[in-house]
Amino acid sequence: MMTALGDPTRQAILDRLSDGPRPVGELADGLPVSRPAVSQHLKVLKDVGLVLDRQVGTRRLYRVDPAGLALLRSHLDQFWQRSLEAFESTIEDQEGASDDDPAD
Amino acid sequence: MMTALGDPTRQAILDRLSDGPRPVGELADGLPVSRPAVSQHLKVLKDVGLVLDRQVGTRRLYRVDPAGLALLRSHLDQFWQRSLEAFESTIEDQEGASDDDPAD
DNA sequence: GCTAGTCGTAAGTCGTAACTTACCGTTCGT
DNA sequence: ACGAACGGTAAGTTACGACTTACGACTAGC
């Protein structure tokens, strides 16, 4: 999932989709790559659960999947949590070797 | 920055670092790649502001940069915000065209 | 049923970046 | 001062994935 977000084009696609649902052709128009390329990127994003698609008439509307975004956010939050805890522990190891409240 | 996190090896490195500071050799021991490879990845992560390093004796300790993590989080939050707003607008466009409380 | 419009997929090319080995600089211990 | 440990950098190979063109499938309108 994080890996899928590594590509700049996919970031751009997801960025446009965050403004609302878009058909493939319209996405491709605003990007420096061909329409099939956009289709392939959309497939990747869909496989990892970051976008949803629905057929409407002759075109296919893609939009951001809130659930996928929630997953991404929770992962990052867990990561954030662990890092902060480790950060505080490190400080304690450095300065707190003698005291419990090193106020400077 | 998001692009830097695209590589699985870098994700693994950052994952270990989230448990606390680690020297390069120790990181390489727990990974299926050589030590120079880890060094190169660390350079990338450092360039985008995701890790910090400090020399201690003969080795170099790397750790997660809280500021970089904060940036990443804020970017994702902005994205999250926009997506939710677009999502709600879409619903209004779809169902709210006639009523304000479509209970079905 | 035919045409036009939109999109997904297949096949193939090409650039890049992830990785390796080899080498050199730096720091600590004796 | 010398040897050992640790790590960054250079050079080169290779695998992967991002992209293009070509084609087929599906839907809507006439």
GROMACS .gro file of C-alpha atoms (C1' of nucleotides) in nm:
model
  268
    1MET     CA    1   0.000   0.000   0.000
    2MET     CA    2   0.276   0.240   0.098
    3THR     CA    3   0.465   0.094  -0.195
    4ALA     CA    4   0.178   0.179  -0.430
    5LEU     CA    5   0.203   0.540  -0.321
    6GLY     CA    6   0.568   0.551  -0.413
    7ASP     CA    7   0.511   0.643  -0.774
    8PRO     CA    8   0.471   1.019  -0.844
    9THR     CA    9   0.211   0.961  -1.116
   10ARG     CA   10  -0.002   0.759  -0.878
   11GLN     CA   11   0.034   1.034  -0.620
   12ALA     CA   12  -0.089   1.282  -0.879
   13ILE     CA   13  -0.381   1.061  -0.973
   14LEU     CA   14  -0.484   1.015  -0.613
   15ASP     CA   15  -0.444   1.386  -0.562
   16ARG     CA   16  -0.694   1.465  -0.839
   17LEU     CA   17  -0.929   1.201  -0.710
   18SER     CA   18  -0.927   1.361  -0.369
   19ASP     CA   19  -1.118   1.651  -0.524
   20GLY     CA   20  -1.391   1.418  -0.638
   21PRO     CA   21  -1.470   1.126  -0.871
   22ARG     CA   22  -1.316   1.138  -1.217
   23PRO     CA   23  -1.336   0.928  -1.534
   24VAL     CA   24  -1.014   0.781  -1.669
   25GLY     CA   25  -0.995   1.005  -1.973
   26GLU     CA   26  -1.026   1.321  -1.771
   27LEU     CA   27  -0.751   1.207  -1.538
   28ALA     CA   28  -0.526   1.131  -1.832
   29ASP     CA   29  -0.589   1.475  -1.984
   30GLY     CA   30  -0.437   1.647  -1.684
   31LEU     CA   31  -0.134   1.423  -1.673
   32PRO     CA   32   0.176   1.389  -1.893
   33VAL     CA   33   0.111   1.020  -1.958
   34SER     CA   34  -0.118   0.823  -2.185
   35ARG     CA   35  -0.463   0.700  -2.092
   36PRO     CA   36  -0.363   0.331  -2.073
   37ALA     CA   37  -0.086   0.427  -1.832
   38VAL     CA   38  -0.345   0.589  -1.609
   39SER     CA   39  -0.559   0.277  -1.635
   40GLN     CA   40  -0.270   0.063  -1.517
   41HIS     CA   41  -0.199   0.292  -1.225
   42LEU     CA   42  -0.565   0.286  -1.131
   43LYS     CA   43  -0.555  -0.091  -1.129
   44VAL     CA   44  -0.267  -0.086  -0.884
   45LEU     CA   45  -0.441   0.165  -0.661
   46LYS     CA   46  -0.756  -0.041  -0.674
   47ASP     CA   47  -0.572  -0.364  -0.587
   48VAL     CA   48  -0.430  -0.214  -0.269
   49GLY     CA   49  -0.767  -0.070  -0.175
   50LEU     CA   50  -0.700   0.298  -0.221
   51VAL     CA   51  -0.960   0.368  -0.490
   52LEU     CA   52  -1.305   0.245  -0.588
   53ASP     CA   53  -1.459   0.242  -0.933
   54ARG     CA   54  -1.810   0.234  -1.065
   55GLN     CA   55  -1.939   0.212  -1.416
   56VAL     CA   56  -2.163   0.497  -1.528
   57GLY     CA   57  -2.273   0.490  -1.885
   58THR     CA   58  -1.985   0.448  -2.122
   59ARG     CA   59  -1.728   0.559  -1.872
   60ARG     CA   60  -1.587   0.448  -1.542
   61LEU     CA   61  -1.572   0.678  -1.243
   62TYR     CA   62  -1.289   0.637  -0.996
   63ARG     CA   63  -1.285   0.780  -0.647
   64VAL     CA   64  -1.079   0.757  -0.333
   65ASP     CA   65  -1.168   0.474  -0.097
   66PRO     CA   66  -1.217   0.623   0.251
   67ALA     CA   67  -1.153   0.283   0.411
   68GLY     CA   68  -0.814   0.253   0.242
   69LEU     CA   69  -0.723   0.601   0.348
   70ALA     CA   70  -0.825   0.516   0.704
   71LEU     CA   71  -0.599   0.212   0.700
   72LEU     CA   72  -0.308   0.420   0.577
   73ARG     CA   73  -0.370   0.673   0.847
   74SER     CA   74  -0.383   0.416   1.123
   75HIS     CA   75  -0.060   0.259   1.006
   76LEU     CA   76   0.113   0.592   1.006
   77ASP     CA   77  -0.030   0.670   1.349
   78GLN     CA   78   0.100   0.345   1.495
   79PHE     CA   79   0.436   0.424   1.348
   80TRP     CA   80   0.421   0.773   1.490
   81GLN     CA   81   0.335   0.634   1.833
   82ARG     CA   82   0.623   0.388   1.840
   83SER     CA   83   0.869   0.653   1.727
   84LEU     CA   84   0.766   0.895   1.995
   85GLU     CA   85   0.790   0.631   2.266
   86ALA     CA   86   1.134   0.531   2.148
   87PHE     CA   87   1.231   0.896   2.136
   88GLU     CA   88   1.130   0.952   2.499
   89SER     CA   89   1.303   0.633   2.610
   90THR     CA   90   1.622   0.750   2.443
   91ILE     CA   91   1.614   1.077   2.630
   92GLU     CA   92   1.565   0.893   2.956
   93ASP     CA   93   1.861   0.672   2.877
   94GLN     CA   94   2.075   0.974   2.804
   95GLU     CA   95   1.982   1.214   3.080
   96GLY     CA   96   1.750   1.026   3.312
   97ALA     CA   97   2.021   0.786   3.425
   98SER     CA   98   2.029   0.962   3.761
   99ASP     CA   99   1.701   1.149   3.797
  100ASP     CA  100   1.334   1.107   3.707
  101ASP     CA  101   1.252   1.470   3.627
  102PRO     CA  102   1.543   1.638   3.451
  103ALA     CA  103   1.406   1.992   3.415
  104ASP     CA  104   1.680   2.109   3.177
  105MET     CA  105   0.918   1.209   0.063
  106MET     CA  106   0.625   0.982  -0.010
  107THR     CA  107   0.833   0.859  -0.300
  108ALA     CA  108   1.118   0.773  -0.066
  109LEU     CA  109   0.883   0.554   0.134
  110GLY     CA  110   0.791   0.359  -0.175
  111ASP     CA  111   1.076   0.113  -0.142
  112PRO     CA  112   1.003  -0.189   0.084
  113THR     CA  113   1.361  -0.203   0.214
  114ARG     CA  114   1.339   0.160   0.322
  115GLN     CA  115   1.008   0.086   0.488
  116ALA     CA  116   1.175  -0.198   0.679
  117ILE     CA  117   1.466   0.025   0.779
  118LEU     CA  118   1.236   0.297   0.903
  119ASP     CA  119   1.034   0.034   1.083
  120ARG     CA  120   1.337  -0.084   1.282
  121LEU     CA  121   1.437   0.272   1.351
  122SER     CA  122   1.096   0.343   1.498
  123ASP     CA  123   1.195   0.113   1.786
  124GLY     CA  124   1.497   0.327   1.862
  125PRO     CA  125   1.833   0.442   1.723
  126ARG     CA  126   2.041   0.180   1.542
  127PRO     CA  127   2.389   0.167   1.387
  128VAL     CA  128   2.417   0.080   1.019
  129GLY     CA  129   2.566  -0.263   1.073
  130GLU     CA  130   2.293  -0.373   1.307
  131LEU     CA  131   2.028  -0.260   1.060
  132ALA     CA  132   2.198  -0.452   0.780
  133ASP     CA  133   2.214  -0.768   0.994
  134GLY     CA  134   1.838  -0.784   1.019
  135LEU     CA  135   1.782  -0.726   0.650
  136PRO     CA  136   1.835  -0.940   0.337
  137VAL     CA  137   2.061  -0.679   0.178
  138SER     CA  138   2.424  -0.577   0.215
  139ARG     CA  139   2.550  -0.304   0.444
  140PRO     CA  140   2.633  -0.060   0.162
  141ALA     CA  141   2.279  -0.098   0.034
  142VAL     CA  142   2.150   0.004   0.375
  143SER     CA  143   2.387   0.300   0.374
  144GLN     CA  144   2.247   0.417   0.042
  145HIS     CA  145   1.891   0.384   0.161
  146LEU     CA  146   1.976   0.578   0.474
  147LYS     CA  147   2.119   0.854   0.259
  148VAL     CA  148   1.790   0.879   0.071
  149LEU     CA  149   1.587   0.882   0.391
  150LYS     CA  150   1.816   1.148   0.534
  151ASP     CA  151   1.790   1.365   0.222
  152VAL     CA  152   1.413   1.378   0.243
  153GLY     CA  153   1.426   1.451   0.616
  154LEU     CA  154   1.292   1.126   0.754
  155VAL     CA  155   1.596   1.023   0.959
  156LEU     CA  156   1.873   1.189   1.156
  157ASP     CA  157   2.220   1.057   1.219
  158ARG     CA  158   2.482   1.121   1.479
  159GLN     CA  159   2.833   0.992   1.509
  160VAL     CA  160   2.912   0.804   1.828
  161GLY     CA  161   3.253   0.653   1.850
  162THR     CA  162   3.334   0.442   1.551
  163ARG     CA  163   2.976   0.401   1.451
  164ARG     CA  164   2.690   0.615   1.331
  165LEU     CA  165   2.352   0.603   1.496
  166TYR     CA  166   2.045   0.665   1.285
  167ARG     CA  167   1.706   0.752   1.423
  168VAL     CA  168   1.367   0.866   1.298
  169ASP     CA  169   1.325   1.242   1.257
  170PRO     CA  170   1.007   1.344   1.439
  171ALA     CA  171   0.981   1.661   1.228
  172GLY     CA  172   0.983   1.461   0.907
  173LEU     CA  173   0.720   1.228   1.043
  174ALA     CA  174   0.508   1.527   1.144
  175LEU     CA  175   0.530   1.664   0.791
  176LEU     CA  176   0.422   1.333   0.646
  177ARG     CA  177   0.132   1.317   0.886
  178SER     CA  178   0.011   1.666   0.805
  179HIS     CA  179   0.025   1.596   0.433
  180LEU     CA  180  -0.180   1.285   0.479
  181ASP     CA  181  -0.424   1.472   0.701
  182GLN     CA  182  -0.479   1.744   0.440
  183PHE     CA  183  -0.538   1.475   0.187
  184TRP     CA  184  -0.779   1.301   0.420
  185GLN     CA  185  -0.967   1.625   0.474
  186ARG     CA  186  -1.008   1.699   0.105
  187SER     CA  187  -1.124   1.346   0.031
  188LEU     CA  188  -1.389   1.354   0.299
  189GLU     CA  189  -1.521   1.688   0.183
  190ALA     CA  190  -1.539   1.566  -0.175
  191PHE     CA  191  -1.709   1.252  -0.054
  192GLU     CA  192  -1.980   1.445   0.127
  193SER     CA  193  -2.029   1.681  -0.167
  194THR     CA  194  -2.074   1.383  -0.396
  195ILE     CA  195  -2.347   1.241  -0.178
  196GLU     CA  196  -2.526   1.575  -0.178
  197ASP     CA  197  -2.503   1.591  -0.554
  198GLN     CA  198  -2.641   1.241  -0.589
  199GLU     CA  199  -2.922   1.231  -0.339
  200GLY     CA  200  -2.963   1.582  -0.214
  201ALA     CA  201  -3.085   1.706  -0.550
  202SER     CA  202  -3.443   1.681  -0.431
  203ASP     CA  203  -3.439   1.638  -0.055
  204ASP     CA  204  -3.222   1.715   0.242
  205ASP     CA  205  -3.282   1.398   0.443
  206PRO     CA  206  -3.326   1.100   0.213
  207ALA     CA  207  -3.386   0.818   0.462
  208ASP     CA  208  -3.348   0.534   0.214
  209DG     C1'  209  -2.744  -0.353  -3.646
  210DC     C1'  210  -2.390   0.002  -3.695
  211DT     C1'  211  -2.112   0.368  -3.550
  212DA     C1'  212  -1.887   0.635  -3.203
  213DG     C1'  213  -1.693   0.691  -2.755
  214DT     C1'  214  -1.468   0.509  -2.345
  215DC     C1'  215  -1.188   0.194  -2.127
  216DG     C1'  216  -0.908  -0.245  -2.008
  217DT     C1'  217  -0.542  -0.557  -2.156
  218DA     C1'  218  -0.139  -0.751  -2.423
  219DA     C1'  219   0.302  -0.704  -2.591
  220DG     C1'  220   0.719  -0.485  -2.606
  221DT     C1'  221   1.067  -0.105  -2.510
  222DC     C1'  222   1.344   0.159  -2.207
  223DG     C1'  223   1.506   0.412  -1.809
  224DT     C1'  224   1.612   0.388  -1.351
  225DA     C1'  225   1.714   0.257  -0.903
  226DA     C1'  226   1.822  -0.123  -0.602
  227DC     C1'  227   2.189  -0.411  -0.529
  228DT     C1'  228   2.663  -0.609  -0.538
  229DT     C1'  229   3.181  -0.595  -0.482
  230DA     C1'  230   3.586  -0.322  -0.409
  231DC     C1'  231   3.810   0.051  -0.204
  232DC     C1'  232   3.915   0.440   0.105
  233DG     C1'  233   3.850   0.741   0.517
  234DT     C1'  234   3.781   0.774   1.008
  235DT     C1'  235   3.784   0.647   1.487
  236DC     C1'  236   3.911   0.377   1.880
  237DG     C1'  237   4.210   0.061   2.138
  238DT     C1'  238   4.668  -0.110   2.259
  239DA     C1'  239   5.190   0.442   1.558
  240DC     C1'  240   4.958   0.035   1.408
  241DG     C1'  241   4.567  -0.271   1.349
  242DA     C1'  242   4.082  -0.346   1.366
  243DA     C1'  243   3.609  -0.212   1.335
  244DC     C1'  244   3.266   0.059   1.123
  245DG     C1'  245   3.075   0.304   0.758
  246DG     C1'  246   3.045   0.603   0.319
  247DT     C1'  247   3.140   0.616  -0.188
  248DA     C1'  248   3.247   0.453  -0.677
  249DA     C1'  249   3.164   0.162  -1.041
  250DG     C1'  250   2.906  -0.171  -1.263
  251DT     C1'  251   2.523  -0.511  -1.326
  252DT     C1'  252   2.055  -0.634  -1.333
  253DA     C1'  253   1.585  -0.663  -1.255
  254DC     C1'  254   1.170  -0.424  -1.238
  255DG     C1'  255   0.812  -0.119  -1.344
  256DA     C1'  256   0.651   0.283  -1.594
  257DC     C1'  257   0.529   0.388  -2.043
  258DT     C1'  258   0.370   0.348  -2.541
  259DT     C1'  259   0.116   0.151  -2.930
  260DA     C1'  260  -0.223  -0.171  -3.089
  261DC     C1'  261  -0.627  -0.424  -3.024
  262DG     C1'  262  -1.058  -0.598  -2.833
  263DA     C1'  263  -1.476  -0.545  -2.517
  264DC     C1'  264  -1.864  -0.289  -2.369
  265DT     C1'  265  -2.218   0.077  -2.364
  266DA     C1'  266  -2.512   0.431  -2.568
  267DG     C1'  267  -2.738   0.652  -2.949
  268DC     C1'  268  -2.915   0.670  -3.433
   0.00000   0.00000   0.00000
